Amino acid sequence: MTDAPVLSLRDVRKSFGPVEVLHGVDLDLRAGEVLALIGENGAGKSTTMKILAGYQPATSGRILLDGEEVSFGSLHEGEEAGIVMIHQEFNLAEQLTVEQNIFLGRELHNGWFLDKARMRRLAREYLDRVNCTVHPDTRVSQLSNSDKQMVEIAKALSRDARVLIMDEPTAVLTGSETETLFEQVRAMKADGTAILFTSHKLGEVAAIADHVTVLRDGAVVHDGRAADIDEDGMATAMVGRDVSDLYPDKAGAPDDVVLRVTGLDVPGHAEGVGFELRRGEILGIAGLIGSGRTEAMEGLCGLRPARAERIEIDGAKIDIRRPSDALEHGLCYMTEDRKLRGLLLDKSMRVNLTLQSLDQFGGLMIDRAAEERALDRAIEEFDIRAGRREMRVGNLSGGNQQKLLLAKVMMSDPSILIADEPTRGIDIGTKQQIYAFLRTLAASGRAVVMISSEMQEVIGLADRVLVMRLGRVSGTLSGDEITEDAIVRLAMGVGAGDSERAA
Amino acid sequence: MTSETTNSPMRRALPSMSVLGPVLALIVLVVIGASLNANFLGTANITNVLARSAFIGIIAVGMTFVITAGGLDLSVGSMAAFIAGLMILVMNAALPSLGVGVPIILLGMAVALLAGLVAGLLNGFLITTLGIEAFIVTLGSMGIYRSLVTWLADGGTLSLDFELRTFYRPVYFDGILGISWPIIVFAIVVIVGELLMSRAKFGRHCAAIGSNESVAHYSNVDVNRTRLLTYAMLGLLVGVATIMYVPRLGSASASTGLLWELEAIAAVIIGGTVLKGGFGRVWGTVIGVLILSLIDNILNLTDLVSPYLNGAIQGVIIILAVILQREAKAKG
Ligand SMILES: Nc1ncnc2c1ncn2[C@@H]1O[C@H](COP(=O)(O)OP(=O)(O)OP(=O)(O)O)[C@@H](O)[C@H]1O
Ligand SMILES: [Mg+2]
């Protein structure tokens, strides 16, 4: 199968202003082969993919399609050549329906009119292929993130691609959704499609890739068959050091209770949620997507309407009506959605870093110099890598955005941090740094709640695990009870089907 | 590891076209004006232009905050007319008891400021607490105030008592050190506004809300309160502008303040504030206001182009300004 490459890059360089981010990348995509492009945050994976698909021009170098040099003047030419890309960020028109999105730009016609019947039939068929049960008439804005991703994939299927490029398609998918996606990938591969994808979940890479290319700081540092490299090898090649020791040691016996919540109701999402959080511990919250974990914690922090029978911090009963009440008591929520709720993508790092804690930077007037110093410290402490200090935060790589978000939340010096999916879309080296950071935070007399859909991270990091199902706490596990099996059983409800993915 | 991020924080790039554009346009207008008419740069003409700019300018500063926070206010022109009418009615009614003097002027000013504040709060309340589109709310209140002033004036003109008018005139025509009051007040509003926008928490919060409301909410910014404050501040500034405006003509009618809202919004946009919110600059707005009044002034002073074409030229400038903004964004 691995004959001449369909699409290749030769010595491709890319600069943004004065900063070169790709330093001569070579890459080959072959028909019927899955190539995984992996690397740290900011290594240049998304940039490479965009160049391949014609979304961005390379600064220099050649793109070869079937061995012949091409230059995609526009996106359209890329699509004409049969190259389809699914972006790291969703690329759907939120106000249009699922069906309209699938056929956007290539609506089917029947004479002068749209061929609605055929589009409906095909849309249904593509959605069925990815096991997506949403109705084609649903507005995209009403879908959950994982459904949006499935619609993106259905849209890509409808394009009959020769080359399919997927930038972190599984970041927002659950395990079973990922499996569905991979079935489709295998089917397309069998049909002779060349597939390029990236993921920070190296287990997935090992499972699906035929070939692995590793980027580090904009240059290819490893290129070879997937069978010849294991997960540890990939991680080491990406990061440049050994990261097999991913999780820090767990804490000893936790102390007194710092937060006690009873009877927390978030209308429409969660009911009667109660738990205790002890000083010095990391409490994991597991559950399926849509089980109300995020909503319950947002409700607790005054970010959405909620009622609680009783909330105690350090033994004293408190009331939380708005986010500022929570912050005053040292309770801080870090959102799972860095792009829509976490960061102002059009603003600089400085503005983002201090937004939540502007009070620390002067009274009425803001002390710019102090802000700059805070940014210096944050860049240093969280190892944020940005091309230019003043650049739009939207142009930072995903992982660096996440580190900035963590830095921003930490500016308010919370004694209880609720981190929602803190490592989504983050490379393994940075994950290790964030785990170590959360552990140190807990060990310094504070407490951490971590909502996570990544089973391994819950098991590896949390001292105790709270499992939620259908808006209620279905159980708590600690010590040796924390196993994948036990969590799954609580998350699904014993004997219950998995028909509860409604978000 | 962090070597690539240690660029000096103070490094400045060349100012972009979105900064230079309005400034260049203003300079070009001044040069054209000076070359066409010898009196153009005379003190009298400059004072005249600045004083006339002051009304729209004061309002446009408030509008800059509203737009930066992702809002819009179409009601300011008719609000000004209504406040002017109300002020005149109250002063005339109080004349028998208070007599001509400083107290009655202060009463009139208090009425104007209070009415502006209340009108702004009302717009803000409907938009934030009840969550109705700003465009709809202010389109509605625009109609309401315009109709109220017409009704108060019974279709005609409300005039300030003659003696009172003579006493009040200096507020528009006099000043200190040869600088008239409207210009002084305008300057103060601009300086405070610029500081508030670029240096204060309030301006930062406005930009954050306009840029992404949910991010602001999740960052402990009180979105509704900040928005409400922008409308209240704009209402208050409409009151201030009216205080300066009433002594100029001493009357109010259905056509007072007509199209001021559009001129104010145009000035804000020409100055580089983004219409959909998230970024605003007060000094840009000042330049926008000056550009609009200079075009008017040059057309009146020279007979190259008919003054009736004023609107057309302003329209072209607004569209050009937005194109410049987009170019700057595409590059930036
Ligand atoms: N439009 C842009 N302007 C300036 N710099 C950019 C732009 N787009 C990307 N960069 C920079 O290019 C580098 C590579 O970014 P890229 O998004 O390709 O990384 P990535 O490997 O996809 O990372 P991640 O795993 O975090 O998604 C980063 O340093 C990023 O800051
Ligand atoms: Mg990326």
PDB file of C-alpha atoms and ligand atoms in Angstrom, chain A residues 16-17 19 21-22 39-48 50 56 88 167-168 198 200 215 338 385-388 391-392 394-400 425-427, chain B residues 4, ligand 1:
ATOM      1  CA  PHE A  16       4.691  34.863  11.371  1.00  0.00           C
ATOM      2  CA  GLY A  17       6.217  38.305  11.172  1.00  0.00           C
ATOM      3  CA  VAL A  19       9.266  34.632  14.076  1.00  0.00           C
ATOM      4  CA  VAL A  21       7.818  28.597  13.517  1.00  0.00           C
ATOM      5  CA  LEU A  22       8.528  25.873  10.953  1.00  0.00           C
ATOM      6  CA  GLY A  39       4.635  17.136  19.071  1.00  0.00           C
ATOM      7  CA  GLU A  40       4.518  19.510  21.981  1.00  0.00           C
ATOM      8  CA  ASN A  41       2.157  22.463  22.152  1.00  0.00           C
ATOM      9  CA  GLY A  42       3.393  25.094  19.772  1.00  0.00           C
ATOM     10  CA  ALA A  43       5.621  22.651  17.891  1.00  0.00           C
ATOM     11  CA  GLY A  44       3.829  23.646  14.681  1.00  0.00           C
ATOM     12  CA  LYS A  45       1.413  20.775  14.045  1.00  0.00           C
ATOM     13  CA  SER A  46      -1.618  22.920  13.289  1.00  0.00           C
ATOM     14  CA  THR A  47       0.464  25.235  11.152  1.00  0.00           C
ATOM     15  CA  THR A  48       1.819  22.312   9.116  1.00  0.00           C
ATOM     16  CA  LYS A  50      -3.046  24.321   7.521  1.00  0.00           C
ATOM     17  CA  GLN A  56      -2.172  29.247   5.020  1.00  0.00           C
ATOM     18  CA  GLN A  88      -8.638  22.132  16.013  1.00  0.00           C
ATOM     19  CA  ASP A 167      -6.294  18.411  13.955  1.00  0.00           C
ATOM     20  CA  GLU A 168      -6.887  16.943  17.411  1.00  0.00           C
ATOM     21  CA  THR A 198      -2.735  14.641  15.522  1.00  0.00           C
ATOM     22  CA  HIS A 200      -1.972  14.446  22.511  1.00  0.00           C
ATOM     23  CA  LEU A 215       7.809  17.650  15.427  1.00  0.00           C
ATOM     24  CA  ARG A 338     -10.670  28.228  27.122  1.00  0.00           C
ATOM     25  CA  ARG A 385       5.859  29.992  24.989  1.00  0.00           C
ATOM     26  CA  ALA A 386       4.712  32.786  22.751  1.00  0.00           C
ATOM     27  CA  GLY A 387       6.361  34.094  19.620  1.00  0.00           C
ATOM     28  CA  ARG A 388       5.828  37.684  20.612  1.00  0.00           C
ATOM     29  CA  MET A 391       0.541  38.744  20.154  1.00  0.00           C
ATOM     30  CA  ARG A 392      -3.174  37.963  20.173  1.00  0.00           C
ATOM     31  CA  GLY A 394      -5.889  33.517  19.816  1.00  0.00           C
ATOM     32  CA  ASN A 395      -2.642  32.923  17.926  1.00  0.00           C
ATOM     33  CA  LEU A 396      -0.979  31.063  20.783  1.00  0.00           C
ATOM     34  CA  SER A 397      -0.940  27.313  20.363  1.00  0.00           C
ATOM     35  CA  GLY A 398      -3.692  25.506  22.253  1.00  0.00           C
ATOM     36  CA  GLY A 399      -1.468  24.270  25.030  1.00  0.00           C
ATOM     37  CA  ASN A 400       0.018  27.656  25.682  1.00  0.00           C
ATOM     38  CA  GLY A 425      -5.410  19.499  24.284  1.00  0.00           C
ATOM     39  CA  ILE A 426      -2.139  19.627  26.165  1.00  0.00           C
ATOM     40  CA  ASP A 427       1.053  17.779  25.318  1.00  0.00           C
TER      41      ASP A 427
ATOM     42  CA  GLU B   4      11.875  33.301  22.801  1.00  0.00           C
TER      43      GLU B   4
HETATM   44  N1  LIG C   1      -1.411  33.587  13.199  1.00  0.00           N
HETATM   45  C1  LIG C   1      -0.318  33.464  13.964  1.00  0.00           C
HETATM   46  N2  LIG C   1       0.424  34.561  14.276  1.00  0.00           N
HETATM   47  C2  LIG C   1       1.535  34.450  15.038  1.00  0.00           C
HETATM   48  N3  LIG C   1       2.002  33.288  15.540  1.00  0.00           N
HETATM   49  C3  LIG C   1       1.312  32.164  15.276  1.00  0.00           C
HETATM   50  C4  LIG C   1       0.120  32.194  14.489  1.00  0.00           C
HETATM   51  N4  LIG C   1      -0.358  30.940  14.385  1.00  0.00           N
HETATM   52  C5  LIG C   1       0.498  30.155  15.083  1.00  0.00           C
HETATM   53  N5  LIG C   1       1.505  30.886  15.622  1.00  0.00           N
HETATM   54  C6  LIG C   1       2.637  30.363  16.408  1.00  0.00           C
HETATM   55  O1  LIG C   1       3.194  29.287  15.723  1.00  0.00           O
HETATM   56  C7  LIG C   1       3.631  28.275  16.621  1.00  0.00           C
HETATM   57  C8  LIG C   1       3.067  26.936  16.214  1.00  0.00           C
HETATM   58  O2  LIG C   1       1.677  26.927  16.440  1.00  0.00           O
HETATM   59  P1  LIG C   1       0.733  25.687  16.137  1.00  0.00           P
HETATM   60  O3  LIG C   1      -0.666  26.148  16.397  1.00  0.00           O
HETATM   61  O4  LIG C   1       1.036  25.148  14.805  1.00  0.00           O
HETATM   62  O5  LIG C   1       1.170  24.647  17.273  1.00  0.00           O
HETATM   63  P2  LIG C   1       0.605  23.190  17.566  1.00  0.00           P
HETATM   64  O6  LIG C   1       1.741  22.268  17.371  1.00  0.00           O
HETATM   65  O7  LIG C   1      -0.616  22.943  16.771  1.00  0.00           O
HETATM   66  O8  LIG C   1       0.298  23.272  19.123  1.00  0.00           O
HETATM   67  P3  LIG C   1      -0.960  22.698  19.986  1.00  0.00           P
HETATM   68  O9  LIG C   1      -0.640  21.284  20.319  1.00  0.00           O
HETATM   69  O10 LIG C   1      -0.917  23.518  21.233  1.00  0.00           O
HETATM   70  O11 LIG C   1      -2.201  22.867  19.192  1.00  0.00           O
HETATM   71  C9  LIG C   1       3.214  28.728  18.004  1.00  0.00           C
HETATM   72  O12 LIG C   1       4.349  29.264  18.648  1.00  0.00           O
HETATM   73  C10 LIG C   1       2.190  29.798  17.742  1.00  0.00           C
HETATM   74  O13 LIG C   1       2.236  30.756  18.766  1.00  0.00           O
END
